[in-house]
DNA sequence: CCATTTGACACCTACGTGCGAAGC
DNA sequence: TGGCTTCGCACGTAGGTGTCAAAT
């Protein structure tokens, strides 16, 4: 049914690390990144292309570098078996594409807003018996602020500093591959907000900024093992969006109204100013026509709460692949997604089955750049220029990046290699958080929510975590119990490691770890927990002086509010990484479904992919690769928080 | 605030086992049960009264007995630290009492119905840093069928066979004691149904039968360790109820309408035939006036979804302790809870503060019997007569029973000893199931739900489970993976062990265990998993010939549908048990609150208990104790399923 | 003045209630 | 017929929508 990966690209990887903003502008590294693509490789089973990863890594590391022994990391892996080959397809892809080509907007509110379309994926190729943790995050695509002008989005200046992005771990994690593959994996519990003081664990975004959701597959049977596990990251370009507090593009509004069941009240019953829009809204096919089994999507608690757009009068839209209305970089001032070119005009034309594939192909080059940029830089705006970068993407495909922190060698060339590297792959934001939010977290947050891993506090030997270990990794380890019992120690506060996870108590509980309320100044007490000294040696500095990475990151409250992404100093640590990139067919289905009233003769996107290999070759990875890697490392190692909690100034 | 246990009773315990229905009627054992009470003992910290438990145990065991080595069990304990002393108080106790004294009815529907009042408890005295699993089940009080006649409940004959009762594990399990104590623990996700083919994991009850909810505290950091852990069972007599498909007692209906927010639409707005009932409905105090913090009750996903009865015009009712309207045994034909005596007539009287305590005290003896019966026999109707039994209860207090399977000695006498024994304490039903239902389970059930532990399939040595183990107990053990991977083996089907748990995939997933769909005749494939040969040696036989316990229980599909509880043969195994009984003040608050409009001068029940020691002395345990123990063991060791799944005839 | 944000609101989807007619 | 059960229903709660006016 769904075998997304059909193209491959490989790229040499050059590890890299220390970065001193100011002295060493990020853009320098970004510009050097030049991943190369190889022709499509039919995803080998467990192909593993061995290549040294440490080249120049330690040398580049200014300090704070605690070398990671691959063997140690290996032992930390909860599941190192390579007998899986995850394939991920985006659910309701055609709906996503419809939004994307018009310039998807996502409303962010103070109280938190869901995404629509819902981010839902189908996973295949997992080891049925192995446990996986599935998570997602949303990272900034660039460092630009946008504005909607003349029915199009334009860059309106430099972006605002990004709040720490949280890793949203699917509430069902960890679960067996069997379970994940049995039904779509939905993330509708993830909510977007613009409230920087959010205490629910929602993802905090900047309005009028562009973001890219990402999906990660981690083979681990315990959330506590996340840091030592391989991350396979999947990026669906069509899920890119601009965060807004109020809809700017009326077409997006109408698309939402027509497809979101909760907005059914606004569908034209002759009241609004909107006219007969029903005809063009036949895109909801995949989103609506999900089978009974599909409705049992794997999501937190309410079994697939996201109501299905079950309006029978909507017939499936054509399955457009990679949308063209991609976003410009900060330098680009050209409008994208302007309404004039193809919206209302070709509505009926689209219905007749006219394929947009060609049109999109023409813009694929640009799309690739953007997507790679977002994938590489984790979109925190850590680069001020984008023109220097040679990005790439495979049109009508989504990108997946696999980062294996336990391998000190070049990754296997699966379907493509992305210079996205991190010792832990917990990337996507200079401040990265693992957030187990959901209804659970919201409930548990009330008694003191996030758990932060402080590498310096856990000096347990990696070997202690045996592969046959029974989970509850830290709960029974010396030094960890102290943290668990004692609430928040001043030491933990003053020198939190950049590699910290924010966990909801619920998830922690099911993992054998719990939090205790911390009677501090905050309504949301924190607790710091050591993850392992082996994982995140490098740390970003957060002082205004922008010194090189030190272990005292975030000694000041919410440092990210003081600096722009470029100003936030970063440094990455060694950690021999195993890089593996796969590509999953994202919007490669160009089938068009003419019937708009049910008689669909083409299978839904996720069920019938034409595995076209459209891989493009690019130059071998150069500095850009390094840049990407560095950003990844930085992101991963960055402390991510997101709750409005003041930290001791020192 | 809440320190429920203030009275103690101790009782000699004589293990016991094999039971052959027909040849050896259950009533014989039941009649012999004569637990004895000792005066209140202020619960010692970790007092441990050592007494041999094995007396006559093995001798009585006809066969199938696999002796359990205490040391082995001890090693299996996830948390053997005795530094806790759980105290449990029933939330909304006064509301419960209001219902109970009228004869609580709970509607059961095919699609599942919540309980109202919601079963919610506050837990205290836990080890803040230790992990606990909190669960509850609902067991039949007797083997009687009831009917509502002349505004009162009467026994209407012998009860129908009970479906296997499922252990509902709180979705947040396991969590730190810290978390459990931080907020009320609600179980509103547990639903009642009369659909014997229920596939949601709901609790299946017989209409017109009487049931008793029970609450269990287990110190364990992994659900897989449940079998080896000590169960502390708490019974709140006022939560007893009769399952109905339609309300019989109009007073109960009105009480529901007035207190359940979801039934607000039926409150007298002048439409119904019900007149001014508002005045008497001031009971909702505790249930309504919960603080903001209380609303964050620890429950599955939707943070305390149960809406609060926030009608400000209701003032707290008097805090009555143990209700009088207790249920009769099958032999008793006297009406209870008849409306004529005290309902509409004394409504206003009650409002004026007239205490019902005396009235209840008069009936306390009867109540005790009933409660003990339910606690001892787990109310599966395994005894056909109740007159023989000498039950007891401490009026206006709830009972708690602690069973420690890891101790081969008489339990510490805390506040009382109850002859409730089981090798694993997973009692309460001849068919006992651990059900992790909730929204999760419903979702995961769809791909093959229950997990059954088959002791015969796991021969791993108990020592393998080290205390420092990291959870995921079975996932990495030899012999277990086979089960996990292979779906359902015929062997597993044909000889399932009586000790099996039914787990939802979700919970299993978070515990390192998952299930795979089994392409059989059933929509809900089963998977059998060995728990440990050390735990449940004895098994109930389920054949019509009523042979003594054998390992081939439930070889026939749904055997419980063929036999009455008495016909189902049972046998218990040795397993040196540590018995400990505690008593928590349930409805011991006899304060009356006169003000019906807010001016409560008495603290809520859970905050202000007058620790009255009303322990009563009873005779030393005799055969009845054995009976109770046997039932417990049987219940625990019984295979519990509940899904309408046919088993291979052989 | 503008662009953007906020909050109350009507209108939806879910689903928890008892009712009452109909079924068995 | 008389119990008891079932089902659709109206009416709640809870919360997800975009709208619109007002605020910033």
mmCIF file of N, CA and C in Angstrom, chain A residues 527-597:
data_model
loop_
_atom_site.group_PDB
_atom_site.id
_atom_site.type_symbol
_atom_site.label_atom_id
_atom_site.label_comp_id
_atom_site.label_asym_id
_atom_site.label_seq_id
_atom_site.Cartn_x
_atom_site.Cartn_y
_atom_site.Cartn_z
ATOM 1 N N UNK A 527 12.028 19.991 37.128
ATOM 2 C CA UNK A 527 12.871 19.010 37.758
ATOM 3 C C UNK A 527 13.944 18.629 36.761
ATOM 4 N N UNK A 528 15.103 18.611 37.233
ATOM 5 C CA UNK A 528 16.179 18.306 36.329
ATOM 6 C C UNK A 528 16.669 16.897 36.565
ATOM 7 N N UNK A 529 16.909 16.292 35.505
ATOM 8 C CA UNK A 529 17.337 14.922 35.620
ATOM 9 C C UNK A 529 18.479 14.684 34.663
ATOM 10 N N UNK A 530 19.445 14.032 35.157
ATOM 11 C CA UNK A 530 20.588 13.756 34.312
ATOM 12 C C UNK A 530 20.235 12.722 33.277
ATOM 13 N N UNK A 531 20.642 12.964 32.103
ATOM 14 C CA UNK A 531 20.409 11.979 31.062
ATOM 15 C C UNK A 531 21.623 11.081 30.956
ATOM 16 N N UNK A 532 22.713 11.667 30.661
ATOM 17 C CA UNK A 532 23.965 10.915 30.601
ATOM 18 C C UNK A 532 25.047 11.868 30.187
ATOM 19 N N UNK A 533 26.150 11.722 30.833
ATOM 20 C CA UNK A 533 27.259 12.582 30.468
ATOM 21 C C UNK A 533 27.754 12.257 29.079
ATOM 22 N N UNK A 534 27.349 11.158 28.590
ATOM 23 C CA UNK A 534 27.875 10.719 27.311
ATOM 24 C C UNK A 534 27.192 11.377 26.133
ATOM 25 N N UNK A 535 26.096 11.994 26.379
ATOM 26 C CA UNK A 535 25.308 12.400 25.231
ATOM 27 C C UNK A 535 25.564 13.813 24.757
ATOM 28 N N UNK A 536 25.458 14.730 25.627
ATOM 29 C CA UNK A 536 25.460 16.117 25.165
ATOM 30 C C UNK A 536 26.568 16.927 25.795
ATOM 31 N N UNK A 537 27.724 16.738 25.324
ATOM 32 C CA UNK A 537 28.861 17.448 25.908
ATOM 33 C C UNK A 537 28.867 18.927 25.586
ATOM 34 N N UNK A 538 28.374 19.261 24.485
ATOM 35 C CA UNK A 538 28.452 20.662 24.076
ATOM 36 C C UNK A 538 27.198 21.410 24.460
ATOM 37 N N UNK A 539 27.353 22.644 24.696
ATOM 38 C CA UNK A 539 26.215 23.424 25.135
ATOM 39 C C UNK A 539 26.242 24.794 24.499
ATOM 40 N N UNK A 540 25.120 25.297 24.279
ATOM 41 C CA UNK A 540 25.065 26.664 23.781
ATOM 42 C C UNK A 540 25.158 27.646 24.937
ATOM 43 N N UNK A 541 25.840 28.692 24.701
ATOM 44 C CA UNK A 541 25.880 29.720 25.730
ATOM 45 C C UNK A 541 24.749 30.690 25.506
ATOM 46 N N UNK A 542 24.339 31.235 26.547
ATOM 47 C CA UNK A 542 23.157 32.075 26.445
ATOM 48 C C UNK A 542 23.406 33.456 26.983
ATOM 49 N N UNK A 543 24.600 33.772 27.180
ATOM 50 C CA UNK A 543 24.886 35.108 27.686
ATOM 51 C C UNK A 543 24.973 36.097 26.534
ATOM 52 N N UNK A 544 24.831 37.310 26.881
ATOM 53 C CA UNK A 544 24.845 38.334 25.848
ATOM 54 C C UNK A 544 26.220 38.467 25.222
ATOM 55 N N UNK A 545 27.205 38.046 25.929
ATOM 56 C CA UNK A 545 28.547 38.163 25.385
ATOM 57 C C UNK A 545 28.850 37.095 24.346
ATOM 58 N N UNK A 546 27.979 36.166 24.254
ATOM 59 C CA UNK A 546 28.114 35.163 23.208
ATOM 60 C C UNK A 546 29.428 34.413 23.272
ATOM 61 N N UNK A 547 29.760 34.023 24.422
ATOM 62 C CA UNK A 547 30.954 33.208 24.518
ATOM 63 C C UNK A 547 30.679 31.832 23.964
ATOM 64 N N UNK A 548 31.722 31.128 23.772
ATOM 65 C CA UNK A 548 31.532 29.806 23.206
ATOM 66 C C UNK A 548 30.759 28.934 24.186
ATOM 67 N N UNK A 549 30.317 27.878 23.653
ATOM 68 C CA UNK A 549 29.460 26.995 24.430
ATOM 69 C C UNK A 549 30.062 26.687 25.792
ATOM 70 N N UNK A 550 29.222 26.710 26.728
ATOM 71 C CA UNK A 550 29.645 26.350 28.072
ATOM 72 C C UNK A 550 28.565 25.535 28.717
ATOM 73 N N UNK A 551 28.883 24.990 29.817
ATOM 74 C CA UNK A 551 27.903 24.162 30.492
ATOM 75 C C UNK A 551 26.876 24.981 31.251
ATOM 76 N N UNK A 552 27.000 26.230 31.171
ATOM 77 C CA UNK A 552 26.118 27.054 31.992
ATOM 78 C C UNK A 552 25.056 27.734 31.167
ATOM 79 N N UNK A 553 24.685 27.044 30.178
ATOM 80 C CA UNK A 553 23.627 27.586 29.336
ATOM 81 C C UNK A 553 22.374 27.842 30.143
ATOM 82 N N UNK A 554 21.704 28.877 29.771
ATOM 83 C CA UNK A 554 20.404 29.191 30.352
ATOM 84 C C UNK A 554 20.461 29.461 31.833
ATOM 85 N N UNK A 555 21.487 30.057 32.181
ATOM 86 C CA UNK A 555 21.506 30.464 33.572
ATOM 87 C C UNK A 555 20.564 31.626 33.802
ATOM 88 N N UNK A 556 20.312 32.332 32.767
ATOM 89 C CA UNK A 556 19.391 33.456 32.897
ATOM 90 C C UNK A 556 18.016 33.040 32.393
ATOM 91 N N UNK A 557 17.042 33.667 32.964
ATOM 92 C CA UNK A 557 15.687 33.273 32.572
ATOM 93 C C UNK A 557 15.410 33.586 31.117
ATOM 94 N N UNK A 558 14.881 32.628 30.469
ATOM 95 C CA UNK A 558 14.449 32.752 29.084
ATOM 96 C C UNK A 558 15.427 33.539 28.226
ATOM 97 N N UNK A 559 16.572 33.031 28.090
ATOM 98 C CA UNK A 559 17.583 33.756 27.326
ATOM 99 C C UNK A 559 17.202 33.939 25.867
ATOM 100 N N UNK A 560 16.405 33.055 25.391
ATOM 101 C CA UNK A 560 16.080 33.171 23.970
ATOM 102 C C UNK A 560 15.237 34.384 23.659
ATOM 103 N N UNK A 561 14.739 34.986 24.681
ATOM 104 C CA UNK A 561 13.959 36.187 24.434
ATOM 105 C C UNK A 561 14.857 37.391 24.249
ATOM 106 N N UNK A 562 16.080 37.210 24.556
ATOM 107 C CA UNK A 562 16.980 38.364 24.471
ATOM 108 C C UNK A 562 17.714 38.425 23.148
ATOM 109 N N UNK A 563 17.818 37.318 22.534
ATOM 110 C CA UNK A 563 18.648 37.295 21.338
ATOM 111 C C UNK A 563 17.867 36.782 20.151
ATOM 112 N N UNK A 564 18.284 37.261 19.058
ATOM 113 C CA UNK A 564 17.781 36.658 17.848
ATOM 114 C C UNK A 564 18.510 35.339 17.658
ATOM 115 N N UNK A 565 17.979 34.521 16.828
ATOM 116 C CA UNK A 565 18.637 33.226 16.629
ATOM 117 C C UNK A 565 20.109 33.368 16.318
ATOM 118 N N UNK A 566 20.439 34.361 15.614
ATOM 119 C CA UNK A 566 21.841 34.520 15.245
ATOM 120 C C UNK A 566 22.678 34.918 16.432
ATOM 121 N N UNK A 567 22.046 35.563 17.310
ATOM 122 C CA UNK A 567 22.808 36.043 18.449
ATOM 123 C C UNK A 567 23.050 34.956 19.473
ATOM 124 N N UNK A 568 22.209 33.989 19.435
ATOM 125 C CA UNK A 568 22.376 32.948 20.430
ATOM 126 C C UNK A 568 23.576 32.097 20.072
ATOM 127 N N UNK A 569 24.542 32.143 20.916
ATOM 128 C CA UNK A 569 25.747 31.371 20.633
ATOM 129 C C UNK A 569 25.468 29.873 20.726
ATOM 130 N N UNK A 570 26.155 29.185 19.914
ATOM 131 C CA UNK A 570 25.951 27.752 19.924
ATOM 132 C C UNK A 570 27.283 27.039 19.841
ATOM 133 N N UNK A 571 27.257 25.886 20.286
ATOM 134 C CA UNK A 571 28.421 25.043 20.095
ATOM 135 C C UNK A 571 27.961 23.620 20.094
ATOM 136 N N UNK A 572 28.555 22.886 19.307
ATOM 137 C CA UNK A 572 28.145 21.495 19.206
ATOM 138 C C UNK A 572 29.260 20.591 19.688
ATOM 139 N N UNK A 573 28.877 19.473 20.036
ATOM 140 C CA UNK A 573 29.868 18.545 20.553
ATOM 141 C C UNK A 573 30.154 17.473 19.525
ATOM 142 N N UNK A 574 31.097 16.735 19.850
ATOM 143 C CA UNK A 574 31.498 15.654 18.957
ATOM 144 C C UNK A 574 30.353 14.699 18.683
ATOM 145 N N UNK A 575 30.402 13.629 19.360
ATOM 146 C CA UNK A 575 29.387 12.596 19.182
ATOM 147 C C UNK A 575 29.389 12.110 17.750
ATOM 148 N N UNK A 576 30.031 11.038 17.588
ATOM 149 C CA UNK A 576 30.111 10.443 16.263
ATOM 150 C C UNK A 576 28.717 10.041 15.828
ATOM 151 N N UNK A 577 28.372 10.563 14.754
ATOM 152 C CA UNK A 577 27.006 10.330 14.331
ATOM 153 C C UNK A 577 26.935 9.458 13.107
ATOM 154 N N UNK A 578 25.960 8.730 13.119
ATOM 155 C CA UNK A 578 25.666 7.926 11.942
ATOM 156 C C UNK A 578 24.518 8.590 11.214
ATOM 157 N N UNK A 579 24.804 8.970 10.042
ATOM 158 C CA UNK A 579 23.797 9.724 9.296
ATOM 159 C C UNK A 579 23.180 8.844 8.237
ATOM 160 N N UNK A 580 21.931 8.885 8.225
ATOM 161 C CA UNK A 580 21.233 8.111 7.204
ATOM 162 C C UNK A 580 20.015 8.885 6.760
ATOM 163 N N UNK A 581 19.880 9.004 5.516
ATOM 164 C CA UNK A 581 18.763 9.784 5.008
ATOM 165 C C UNK A 581 17.912 8.928 4.092
ATOM 166 N N UNK A 582 16.677 9.010 4.316
ATOM 167 C CA UNK A 582 15.756 8.287 3.454
ATOM 168 C C UNK A 582 14.752 9.260 2.891
ATOM 169 N N UNK A 583 14.183 8.840 1.866
ATOM 170 C CA UNK A 583 13.173 9.694 1.264
ATOM 171 C C UNK A 583 11.885 8.913 1.132
ATOM 172 N N UNK A 584 10.862 9.521 1.538
ATOM 173 C CA UNK A 584 9.559 8.894 1.394
ATOM 174 C C UNK A 584 8.732 9.700 0.419
ATOM 175 N N UNK A 585 8.030 9.021 -0.433
ATOM 176 C CA UNK A 585 7.194 9.759 -1.384
ATOM 177 C C UNK A 585 6.149 10.542 -0.653
ATOM 178 N N UNK A 586 6.231 11.784 -0.803
ATOM 179 C CA UNK A 586 5.251 12.614 -0.112
ATOM 180 C C UNK A 586 4.087 12.901 -1.012
ATOM 181 N N UNK A 587 4.258 13.824 -1.860
ATOM 182 C CA UNK A 587 3.149 14.207 -2.730
ATOM 183 C C UNK A 587 3.435 13.747 -4.149
ATOM 184 N N UNK A 588 3.867 12.530 -4.263
ATOM 185 C CA UNK A 588 4.244 12.047 -5.582
ATOM 186 C C UNK A 588 3.078 11.412 -6.312
ATOM 187 N N UNK A 589 1.982 11.468 -5.722
ATOM 188 C CA UNK A 589 0.834 10.841 -6.372
ATOM 189 C C UNK A 589 0.128 11.853 -7.228
ATOM 190 N N UNK A 590 0.230 11.646 -8.464
ATOM 191 C CA UNK A 590 -0.369 12.625 -9.376
ATOM 192 C C UNK A 590 -1.675 12.136 -9.959
ATOM 193 N N UNK A 591 -2.181 11.136 -9.361
ATOM 194 C CA UNK A 591 -3.462 10.660 -9.874
ATOM 195 C C UNK A 591 -4.525 11.730 -9.673
ATOM 196 N N UNK A 592 -5.356 11.786 -10.585
ATOM 197 C CA UNK A 592 -6.460 12.744 -10.456
ATOM 198 C C UNK A 592 -7.769 11.984 -10.391
ATOM 199 N N UNK A 593 -8.538 12.379 -9.493
ATOM 200 C CA UNK A 593 -9.834 11.732 -9.358
ATOM 201 C C UNK A 593 -10.905 12.670 -9.861
ATOM 202 N N UNK A 594 -11.502 12.282 -10.899
ATOM 203 C CA UNK A 594 -12.447 13.186 -11.545
ATOM 204 C C UNK A 594 -13.772 13.209 -10.830
ATOM 205 N N UNK A 595 -14.169 12.084 -10.429
ATOM 206 C CA UNK A 595 -15.489 12.036 -9.834
ATOM 207 C C UNK A 595 -15.506 12.876 -8.569
ATOM 208 N N UNK A 596 -16.472 13.685 -8.464
ATOM 209 C CA UNK A 596 -16.565 14.495 -7.261
ATOM 210 C C UNK A 596 -17.707 14.036 -6.378
ATOM 211 N N UNK A 597 -18.226 12.916 -6.671
ATOM 212 C CA UNK A 597 -19.359 12.470 -5.851
ATOM 213 C C UNK A 597 -19.232 11.007 -5.488
#
